[in-house]
Amino acid sequence: MTDKAKAVRLMIFDVDGVMTDGSLFYSDSGEELKAFNSLDGHGLKMLSTSGVKLAIITGRTSKLVEKRAKDLGVDYLYQGAHDKGVSFEELLKVAGLSADACGYMGDDVIDLPVMRRVAFAVAVPDSPQLVRKYAHYISGSQGGRGAVREVCEYLMQAQGTFDAAMAPYLA
């Protein structure tokens, strides 16, 4: 799988079940809340610094995902993507890349149209069997519990940028 990970120039992530544990919380006022993992966030920042562009394609729409994406420096954000394949095609055009330069991390069948096209498809371990079947890599960590960080580090190791990313912390 390392060869597939080496080719990734744009890594795309789903949100619910990948960047979060998939739980949806609602306040009494109807506001939607999500919990993001800070280790995942730092992994995304390091991956971006290593030269890999970041994107989010999510089926839901929320201001908090927009804020999280902005805070992390995510290059491309697609919300309300009920057909993720259509959003993926648009992203390829905007980014000027082909599918074989992309990776995607998802957790459910809505992610399959993208997972089946990219060079490096990732699933979390509690994804349905059909989704895991199409993954090149299945994270050891659960969504919202370090899975994104694990994949960011895996990509950096495959691309030879991990040691440089760690150097400031080990000096």
Short mmCIF file of C-alpha atoms in Angstrom, two decimals:
data_model
loop_
_atom_site.label_atom_id
_atom_site.label_comp_id
_atom_site.label_asym_id
_atom_site.label_seq_id
_atom_site.Cartn_x
_atom_site.Cartn_y
_atom_site.Cartn_z
CA MET A 1 0.00 0.00 0.00
CA THR A 2 2.95 2.30 0.44
CA ASP A 3 3.21 2.78 -3.34
CA LYS A 4 -0.43 3.88 -3.48
CA ALA A 5 0.16 6.32 -0.60
CA LYS A 6 3.25 7.75 -2.32
CA ALA A 7 1.11 8.98 -5.21
CA VAL A 8 -1.26 11.06 -3.06
CA ARG A 9 -1.05 14.82 -3.68
CA LEU A 10 -4.57 15.54 -2.39
CA MET A 11 -6.08 13.71 0.59
CA ILE A 12 -9.84 13.96 0.96
CA PHE A 13 -11.75 13.23 4.16
CA ASP A 14 -15.34 12.59 5.09
CA VAL A 15 -16.41 14.16 8.39
CA ASP A 16 -19.00 12.12 10.31
CA GLY A 17 -17.50 8.78 11.29
CA VAL A 18 -14.00 9.78 10.11
CA MET A 19 -13.08 13.16 11.60
CA THR A 20 -15.67 12.51 14.33
CA ASP A 21 -16.93 9.30 15.91
CA GLY A 22 -20.14 9.66 13.92
CA SER A 23 -22.27 10.80 16.84
CA LEU A 24 -24.55 13.76 16.22
CA PHE A 25 -25.36 15.94 19.20
CA TYR A 26 -28.15 18.51 19.22
CA SER A 27 -28.65 21.26 21.78
CA ASP A 28 -32.10 22.19 23.07
CA SER A 29 -32.07 25.06 20.59
CA GLY A 30 -31.50 22.59 17.74
CA GLU A 31 -27.85 23.49 17.20
CA GLU A 32 -25.75 20.59 15.90
CA LEU A 33 -22.54 19.81 17.79
CA LYS A 34 -19.61 17.58 16.84
CA ALA A 35 -16.46 16.57 18.70
CA PHE A 36 -13.19 16.68 16.74
CA ASN A 37 -9.95 15.08 17.89
CA SER A 38 -7.04 17.49 18.42
CA LEU A 39 -4.49 14.81 17.45
CA ASP A 40 -6.27 14.40 14.12
CA GLY A 41 -6.18 18.16 13.65
CA HIS A 42 -2.44 18.37 14.20
CA GLY A 43 -1.93 15.44 11.85
CA LEU A 44 -3.82 17.32 9.13
CA LYS A 45 -1.70 20.42 9.66
CA MET A 46 1.51 18.38 9.43
CA LEU A 47 0.30 16.60 6.29
CA SER A 48 -0.52 19.93 4.70
CA THR A 49 2.91 21.31 5.62
CA SER A 50 4.48 18.24 4.00
CA GLY A 51 2.98 19.29 0.65
CA VAL A 52 -0.22 17.25 0.48
CA LYS A 53 -3.35 19.33 -0.18
CA LEU A 54 -6.41 18.68 2.00
CA ALA A 55 -10.09 18.45 1.12
CA ILE A 56 -13.33 17.57 2.86
CA ILE A 57 -16.36 16.11 1.12
CA THR A 58 -19.27 15.62 3.51
CA GLY A 59 -22.93 14.85 3.05
CA ARG A 60 -24.04 17.13 5.87
CA THR A 61 -23.79 20.92 6.04
CA SER A 62 -22.78 22.82 9.16
CA LYS A 63 -21.00 26.02 10.09
CA LEU A 64 -18.85 24.18 12.59
CA VAL A 65 -17.34 22.00 9.83
CA GLU A 66 -16.62 25.17 7.87
CA LYS A 67 -14.89 26.64 10.93
CA ARG A 68 -12.91 23.46 11.58
CA ALA A 69 -11.79 23.31 7.95
CA LYS A 70 -10.68 26.94 8.06
CA ASP A 71 -8.82 26.44 11.37
CA LEU A 72 -6.94 23.46 9.89
CA GLY A 73 -6.12 25.12 6.58
CA VAL A 74 -8.17 22.69 4.50
CA ASP A 75 -7.79 23.70 0.86
CA TYR A 76 -11.17 22.53 -0.47
CA LEU A 77 -14.50 22.06 1.32
CA TYR A 78 -17.63 20.46 -0.16
CA GLN A 79 -20.64 20.24 2.16
CA GLY A 80 -24.13 18.92 1.45
CA ALA A 81 -22.60 16.43 -0.99
CA HIS A 82 -25.38 13.88 -1.31
CA ASP A 83 -23.65 12.49 -4.40
CA LYS A 84 -20.00 12.52 -3.43
CA GLY A 85 -18.96 11.35 -6.88
CA VAL A 86 -20.25 14.60 -8.39
CA SER A 87 -18.40 16.67 -5.77
CA PHE A 88 -15.26 14.63 -6.41
CA GLU A 89 -15.42 15.35 -10.15
CA GLU A 90 -15.76 19.08 -9.43
CA LEU A 91 -12.86 18.91 -6.98
CA LEU A 92 -10.62 17.23 -9.56
CA LYS A 93 -11.31 20.05 -12.01
CA VAL A 94 -10.74 22.81 -9.45
CA ALA A 95 -7.57 21.20 -8.09
CA GLY A 96 -6.26 20.33 -11.55
CA LEU A 97 -5.54 16.74 -10.55
CA SER A 98 -6.47 13.27 -11.71
CA ALA A 99 -8.05 10.64 -9.46
CA ASP A 100 -4.79 8.72 -9.32
CA ALA A 101 -3.18 11.61 -7.40
CA CYS A 102 -5.86 11.50 -4.71
CA GLY A 103 -6.65 9.61 -1.54
CA TYR A 104 -9.97 9.43 0.28
CA MET A 105 -10.93 8.40 3.79
CA GLY A 106 -14.54 7.38 4.38
CA ASP A 107 -16.72 5.19 6.55
CA ASP A 108 -19.98 4.40 4.76
CA VAL A 109 -21.49 3.42 1.41
CA ILE A 110 -22.03 7.07 0.43
CA ASP A 111 -18.20 7.25 0.21
CA LEU A 112 -17.82 4.36 -2.25
CA PRO A 113 -18.15 6.41 -5.48
CA VAL A 114 -15.00 8.27 -4.47
CA MET A 115 -13.18 5.42 -2.73
CA ARG A 116 -13.48 3.25 -5.84
CA ARG A 117 -11.76 5.91 -8.01
CA VAL A 118 -8.84 7.20 -5.95
CA ALA A 119 -5.31 5.80 -5.77
CA PHE A 120 -5.47 5.35 -2.00
CA ALA A 121 -8.80 4.53 -0.32
CA VAL A 122 -9.01 4.36 3.47
CA ALA A 123 -11.77 3.14 5.78
CA VAL A 124 -12.15 3.14 9.54
CA PRO A 125 -12.46 -0.27 11.24
CA ASP A 126 -16.16 0.02 12.08
CA SER A 127 -17.13 0.75 8.48
CA PRO A 128 -19.57 -1.70 6.91
CA GLN A 129 -17.93 -4.74 5.31
CA LEU A 130 -18.69 -3.50 1.79
CA VAL A 131 -16.78 -0.27 2.47
CA ARG A 132 -13.82 -2.11 3.99
CA LYS A 133 -13.77 -4.33 0.89
CA TYR A 134 -12.87 -1.32 -1.27
CA ALA A 135 -10.28 0.14 1.11
CA HIS A 136 -6.57 -0.14 0.42
CA TYR A 137 -5.93 0.62 4.08
CA ILE A 138 -8.09 0.24 7.18
CA SER A 139 -7.04 2.36 10.12
CA GLY A 140 -6.42 0.72 13.46
CA SER A 141 -8.03 3.70 15.21
CA GLN A 142 -11.71 4.59 15.13
CA GLY A 143 -13.11 7.70 13.49
CA GLY A 144 -12.79 10.71 15.78
CA ARG A 145 -10.29 8.77 17.89
CA GLY A 146 -7.04 9.22 15.98
CA ALA A 147 -7.85 7.53 12.66
CA VAL A 148 -7.16 10.69 10.67
CA ARG A 149 -3.83 11.25 12.46
CA GLU A 150 -2.84 7.65 11.76
CA VAL A 151 -3.49 8.08 8.04
CA CYS A 152 -1.69 11.44 7.91
CA GLU A 153 1.39 9.86 9.49
CA TYR A 154 1.13 6.84 7.18
CA LEU A 155 1.10 9.13 4.13
CA MET A 156 4.06 11.15 5.41
CA GLN A 157 6.03 7.97 6.11
CA ALA A 158 5.25 6.62 2.63
CA GLN A 159 6.29 9.90 1.04
CA GLY A 160 9.45 10.28 3.11
CA THR A 161 8.34 13.48 4.88
CA PHE A 162 7.59 12.08 8.34
CA ASP A 163 11.06 12.54 9.84
CA ALA A 164 11.20 16.19 8.73
CA ALA A 165 7.74 16.76 10.24
CA MET A 166 8.90 15.28 13.56
CA ALA A 167 12.31 17.03 13.65
CA PRO A 168 11.08 20.25 15.33
CA TYR A 169 9.63 18.21 18.20
CA LEU A 170 12.75 16.09 18.67
CA ALA A 171 15.40 18.86 18.47
#
